[in-house]
Structure formats: structure tokens, C-alpha cells
PDB file of C-alpha atoms in Angstrom:
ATOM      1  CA  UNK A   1      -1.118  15.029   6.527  1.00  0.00           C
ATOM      2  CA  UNK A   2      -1.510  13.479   2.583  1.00  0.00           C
ATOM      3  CA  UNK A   3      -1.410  10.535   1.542  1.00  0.00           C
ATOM      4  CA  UNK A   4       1.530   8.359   1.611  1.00  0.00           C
ATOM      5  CA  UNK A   5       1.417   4.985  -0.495  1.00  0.00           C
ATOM      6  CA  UNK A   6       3.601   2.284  -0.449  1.00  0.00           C
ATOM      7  CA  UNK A   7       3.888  -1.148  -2.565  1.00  0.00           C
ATOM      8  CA  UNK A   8       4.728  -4.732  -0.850  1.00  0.00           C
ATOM      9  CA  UNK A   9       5.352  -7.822  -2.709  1.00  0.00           C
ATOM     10  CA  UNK A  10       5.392 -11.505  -1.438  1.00  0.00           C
ATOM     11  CA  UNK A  11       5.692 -14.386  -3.771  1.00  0.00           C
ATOM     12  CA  UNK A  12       2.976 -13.583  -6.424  1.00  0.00           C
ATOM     13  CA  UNK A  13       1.244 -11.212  -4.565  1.00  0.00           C
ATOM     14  CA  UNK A  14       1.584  -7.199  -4.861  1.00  0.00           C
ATOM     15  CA  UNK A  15      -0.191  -5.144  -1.787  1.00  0.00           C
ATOM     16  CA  UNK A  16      -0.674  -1.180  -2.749  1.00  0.00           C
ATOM     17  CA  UNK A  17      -0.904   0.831   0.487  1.00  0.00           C
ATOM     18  CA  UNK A  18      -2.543   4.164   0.783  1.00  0.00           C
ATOM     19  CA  UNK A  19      -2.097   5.365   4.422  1.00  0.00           C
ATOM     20  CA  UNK A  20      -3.880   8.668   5.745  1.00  0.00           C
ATOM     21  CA  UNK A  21      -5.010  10.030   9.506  1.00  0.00           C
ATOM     22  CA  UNK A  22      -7.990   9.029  10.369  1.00  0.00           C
ATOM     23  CA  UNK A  23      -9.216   5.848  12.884  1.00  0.00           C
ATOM     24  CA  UNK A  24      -7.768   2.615  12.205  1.00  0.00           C
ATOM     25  CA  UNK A  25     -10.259   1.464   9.258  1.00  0.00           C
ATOM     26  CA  UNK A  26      -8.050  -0.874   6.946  1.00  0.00           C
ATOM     27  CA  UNK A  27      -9.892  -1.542   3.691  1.00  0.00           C
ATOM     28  CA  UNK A  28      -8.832  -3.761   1.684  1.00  0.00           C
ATOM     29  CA  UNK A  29     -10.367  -4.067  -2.206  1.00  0.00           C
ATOM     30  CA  UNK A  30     -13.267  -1.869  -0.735  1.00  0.00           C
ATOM     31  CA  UNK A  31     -13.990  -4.520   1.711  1.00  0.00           C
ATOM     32  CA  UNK A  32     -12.759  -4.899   5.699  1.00  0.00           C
ATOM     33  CA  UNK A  33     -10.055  -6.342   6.886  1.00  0.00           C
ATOM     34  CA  UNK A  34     -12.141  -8.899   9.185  1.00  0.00           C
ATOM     35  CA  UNK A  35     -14.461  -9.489   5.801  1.00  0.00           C
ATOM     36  CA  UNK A  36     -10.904 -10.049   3.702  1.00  0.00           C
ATOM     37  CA  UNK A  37      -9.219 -12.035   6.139  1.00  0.00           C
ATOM     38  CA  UNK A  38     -11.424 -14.221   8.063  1.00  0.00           C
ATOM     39  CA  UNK A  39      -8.447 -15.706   9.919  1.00  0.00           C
ATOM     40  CA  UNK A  40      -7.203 -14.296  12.996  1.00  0.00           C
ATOM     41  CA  UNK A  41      -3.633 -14.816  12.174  1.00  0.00           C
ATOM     42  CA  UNK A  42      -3.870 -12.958   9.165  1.00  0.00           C
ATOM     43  CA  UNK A  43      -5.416 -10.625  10.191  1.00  0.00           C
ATOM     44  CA  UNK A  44      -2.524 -10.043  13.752  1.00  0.00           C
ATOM     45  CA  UNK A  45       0.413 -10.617  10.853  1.00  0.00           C
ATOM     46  CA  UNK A  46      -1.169  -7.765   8.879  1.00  0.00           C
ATOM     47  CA  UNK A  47      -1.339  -5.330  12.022  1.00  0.00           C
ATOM     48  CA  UNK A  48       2.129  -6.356  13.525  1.00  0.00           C
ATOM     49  CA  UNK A  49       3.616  -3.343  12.198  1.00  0.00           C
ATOM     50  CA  UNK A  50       0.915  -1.202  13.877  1.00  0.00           C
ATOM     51  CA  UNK A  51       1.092  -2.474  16.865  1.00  0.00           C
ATOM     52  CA  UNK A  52       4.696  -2.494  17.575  1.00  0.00           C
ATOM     53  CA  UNK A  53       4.674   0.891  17.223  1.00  0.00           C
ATOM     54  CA  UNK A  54       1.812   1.867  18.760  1.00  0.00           C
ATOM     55  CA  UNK A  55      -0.412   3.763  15.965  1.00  0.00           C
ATOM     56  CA  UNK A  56      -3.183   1.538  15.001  1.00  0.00           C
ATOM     57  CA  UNK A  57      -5.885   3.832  15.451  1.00  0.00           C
ATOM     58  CA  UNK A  58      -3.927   6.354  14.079  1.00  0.00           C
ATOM     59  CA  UNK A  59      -3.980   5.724  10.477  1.00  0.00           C
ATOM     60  CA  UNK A  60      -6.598   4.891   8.050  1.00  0.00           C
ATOM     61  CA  UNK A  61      -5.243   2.157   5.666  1.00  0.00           C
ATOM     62  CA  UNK A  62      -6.945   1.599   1.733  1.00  0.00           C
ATOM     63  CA  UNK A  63      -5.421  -1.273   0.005  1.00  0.00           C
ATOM     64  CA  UNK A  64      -5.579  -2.751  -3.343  1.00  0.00           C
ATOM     65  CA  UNK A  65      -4.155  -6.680  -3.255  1.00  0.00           C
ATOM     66  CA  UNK A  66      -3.713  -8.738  -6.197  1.00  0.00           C
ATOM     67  CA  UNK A  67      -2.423 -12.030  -6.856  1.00  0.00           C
ATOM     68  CA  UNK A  68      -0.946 -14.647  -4.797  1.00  0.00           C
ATOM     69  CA  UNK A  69      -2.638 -16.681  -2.101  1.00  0.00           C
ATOM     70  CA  UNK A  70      -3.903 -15.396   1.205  1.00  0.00           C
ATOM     71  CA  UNK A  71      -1.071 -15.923   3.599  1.00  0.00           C
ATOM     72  CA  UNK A  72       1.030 -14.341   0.657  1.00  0.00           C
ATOM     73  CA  UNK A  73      -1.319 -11.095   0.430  1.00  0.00           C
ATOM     74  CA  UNK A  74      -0.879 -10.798   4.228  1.00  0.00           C
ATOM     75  CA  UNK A  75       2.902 -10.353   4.367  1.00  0.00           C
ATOM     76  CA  UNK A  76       2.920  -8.654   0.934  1.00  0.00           C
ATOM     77  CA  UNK A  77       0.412  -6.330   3.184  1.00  0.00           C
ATOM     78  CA  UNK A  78       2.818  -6.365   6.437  1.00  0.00           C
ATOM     79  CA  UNK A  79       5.537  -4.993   4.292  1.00  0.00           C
ATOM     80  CA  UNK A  80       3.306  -2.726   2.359  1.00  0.00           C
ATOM     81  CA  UNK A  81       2.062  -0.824   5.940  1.00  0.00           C
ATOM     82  CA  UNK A  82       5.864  -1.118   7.648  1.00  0.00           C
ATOM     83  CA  UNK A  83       7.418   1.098   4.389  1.00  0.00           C
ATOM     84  CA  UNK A  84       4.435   3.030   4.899  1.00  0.00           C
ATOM     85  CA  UNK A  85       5.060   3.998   8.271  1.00  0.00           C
ATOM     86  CA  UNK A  86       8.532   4.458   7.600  1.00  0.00           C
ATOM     87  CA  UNK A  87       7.876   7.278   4.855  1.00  0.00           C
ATOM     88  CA  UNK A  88       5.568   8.846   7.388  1.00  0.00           C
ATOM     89  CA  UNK A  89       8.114   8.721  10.100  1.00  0.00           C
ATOM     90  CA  UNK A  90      11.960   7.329   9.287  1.00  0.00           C
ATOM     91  CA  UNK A  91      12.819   7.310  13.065  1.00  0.00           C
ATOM     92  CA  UNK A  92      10.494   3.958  13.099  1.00  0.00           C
ATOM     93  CA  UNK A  93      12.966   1.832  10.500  1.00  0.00           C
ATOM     94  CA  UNK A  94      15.211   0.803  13.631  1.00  0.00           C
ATOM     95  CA  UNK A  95      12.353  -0.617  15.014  1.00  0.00           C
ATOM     96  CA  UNK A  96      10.433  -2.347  12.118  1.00  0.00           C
ATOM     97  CA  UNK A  97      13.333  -3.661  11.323  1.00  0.00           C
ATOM     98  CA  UNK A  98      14.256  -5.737  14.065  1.00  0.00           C
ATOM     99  CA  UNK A  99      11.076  -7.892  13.818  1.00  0.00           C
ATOM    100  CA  UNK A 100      11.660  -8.369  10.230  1.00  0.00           C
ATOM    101  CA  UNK A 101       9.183  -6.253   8.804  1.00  0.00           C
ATOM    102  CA  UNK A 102      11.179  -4.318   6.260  1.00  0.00           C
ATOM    103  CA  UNK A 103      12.631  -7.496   4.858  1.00  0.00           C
ATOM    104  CA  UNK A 104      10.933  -8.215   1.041  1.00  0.00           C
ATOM    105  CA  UNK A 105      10.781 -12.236   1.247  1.00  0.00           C
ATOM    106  CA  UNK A 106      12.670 -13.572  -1.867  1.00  0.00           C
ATOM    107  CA  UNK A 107      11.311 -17.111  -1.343  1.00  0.00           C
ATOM    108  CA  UNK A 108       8.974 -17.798  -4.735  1.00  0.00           C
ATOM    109  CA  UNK A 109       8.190 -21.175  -6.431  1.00  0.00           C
ATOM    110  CA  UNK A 110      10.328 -22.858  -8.397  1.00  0.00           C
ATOM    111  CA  UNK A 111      10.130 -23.127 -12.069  1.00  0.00           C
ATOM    112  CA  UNK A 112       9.049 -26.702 -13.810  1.00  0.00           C
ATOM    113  CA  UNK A 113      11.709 -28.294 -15.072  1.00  0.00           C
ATOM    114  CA  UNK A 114      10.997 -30.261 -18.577  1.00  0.00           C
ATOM    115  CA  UNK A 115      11.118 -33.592 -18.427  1.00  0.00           C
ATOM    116  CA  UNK A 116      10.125 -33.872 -14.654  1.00  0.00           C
ATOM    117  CA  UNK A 117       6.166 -33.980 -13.096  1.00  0.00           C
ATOM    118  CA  UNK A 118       7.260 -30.986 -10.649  1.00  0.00           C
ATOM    119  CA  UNK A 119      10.447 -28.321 -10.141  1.00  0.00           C
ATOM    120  CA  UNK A 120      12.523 -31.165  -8.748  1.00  0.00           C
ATOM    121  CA  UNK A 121      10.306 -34.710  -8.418  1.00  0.00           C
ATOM    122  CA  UNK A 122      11.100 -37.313 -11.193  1.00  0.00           C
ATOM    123  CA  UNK A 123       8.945 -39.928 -12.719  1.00  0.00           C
ATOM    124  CA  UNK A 124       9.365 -43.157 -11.193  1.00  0.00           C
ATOM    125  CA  UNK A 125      12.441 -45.064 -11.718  1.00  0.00           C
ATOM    126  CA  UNK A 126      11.033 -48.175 -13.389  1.00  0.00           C
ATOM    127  CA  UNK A 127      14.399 -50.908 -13.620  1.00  0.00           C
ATOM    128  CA  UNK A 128      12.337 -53.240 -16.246  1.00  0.00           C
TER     129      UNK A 128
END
């Protein structure tokens, strides 16, 4: 099997995916995943995909992430690995999409807004 890549985004974070056979390594910006994401969260919402279907020692994952915050990186990586998988094999998009994993999150920050401190908080109302 070669190499199938796949791109995820989640609010300012982009995940590249590079998925081959192998034994279930996931490396992410030559590091591990355990080493990238000390959390155990992230780290289950980054193998969800895997595991619902079954094939996490089946695949060896290489990653490059960039941008965003951590819990952003991780779903940008959940959808990265779920289109992955469905290149490899389409029969898995029923699936993957039940749980919500083929779903690109629109949800980003608001812009500023000039003459307000944040997107939608005013200065104080001052009545003298």
C-alpha cells in the first residue's frame, strides 16, 4: 500500500496526515503522540477514528500540525486521520460519519469590531 495523505483544519489549526501500513506509531512533528499530547483526552479524541473502526495498529500515522491551540490541533488531527481512512477504504464513510468525524467544524473566532475592547463586549456605559 502507498501513502495516502489527507489535510484537517479546525479553527486556526491545519493537521497534514500521511497514513501508511505499518504498527500504530503516530508521529506527530517528529515527536510521539504521548510526547505531543500529554493529555489523555487528546490523545483518545485523536484515535477515535481508529478505534471505531478497529485499525489502530494497522496504520502508521506521520503528521505535520501547525497553528491553533492544542484542543484545536487534536480535532484538526481527528478529521485529518477519518478522511484518511476514508481514501484508504470508502466503505468506512457511513461509519465515521455517524460519530461526527467527517464533519470540518466551522466554529472560528470572531473578528474585533472597532470601537469595542472585544468581537462583541463594549466599554462601560458611563451615564455622567
Amino acid at each position: 500500500m502507498e501513502v495516502v495523505n489527507a489535510i484537517g483544519r479546525r479553527k486556526a489549526a491545519v493537521a497534514r496526515v500521511f497514513v501508511s501500513e505499518g504498527t500504530g506509531v503516530i508521529t506527530i512533528n517528529k515527536r510521539d503522540l504521548a510526547l505531543y499530547f500529554p493529555s489523555s483526552i487528546l490523545q483518545y479524541v485523536v484515535k477515535q477514528p481508529l478505534t471505531k473502526l478497529g485499525v489502530a495498529e494497522k496504520y502508521d500515522i506521520k503528521v505535520n500540525l501547525d497553528g491553533g491551540g492544542f484542543k484545536g490541533q487534536a480535532e484538526a488531527l481527528r478529521l485529518a486521520i477519518a478522511r484518511a481512512l476514508v481514501k484508504i477504504n470508502p466503505e468506512d464513510k457511513p461509519a465515521l460519519k455517524s460519530e461526527g468525524f467527517m464533519t470540518r467544524d466551522p466554529r472560528s473566532v470572531e473578528r474585533k469590531k472597532p470601537g469595542r475592547p472585544k468581537a462583541r463586549k463594549r466599554f462601560q456605559f458611563s451615564k455622567r
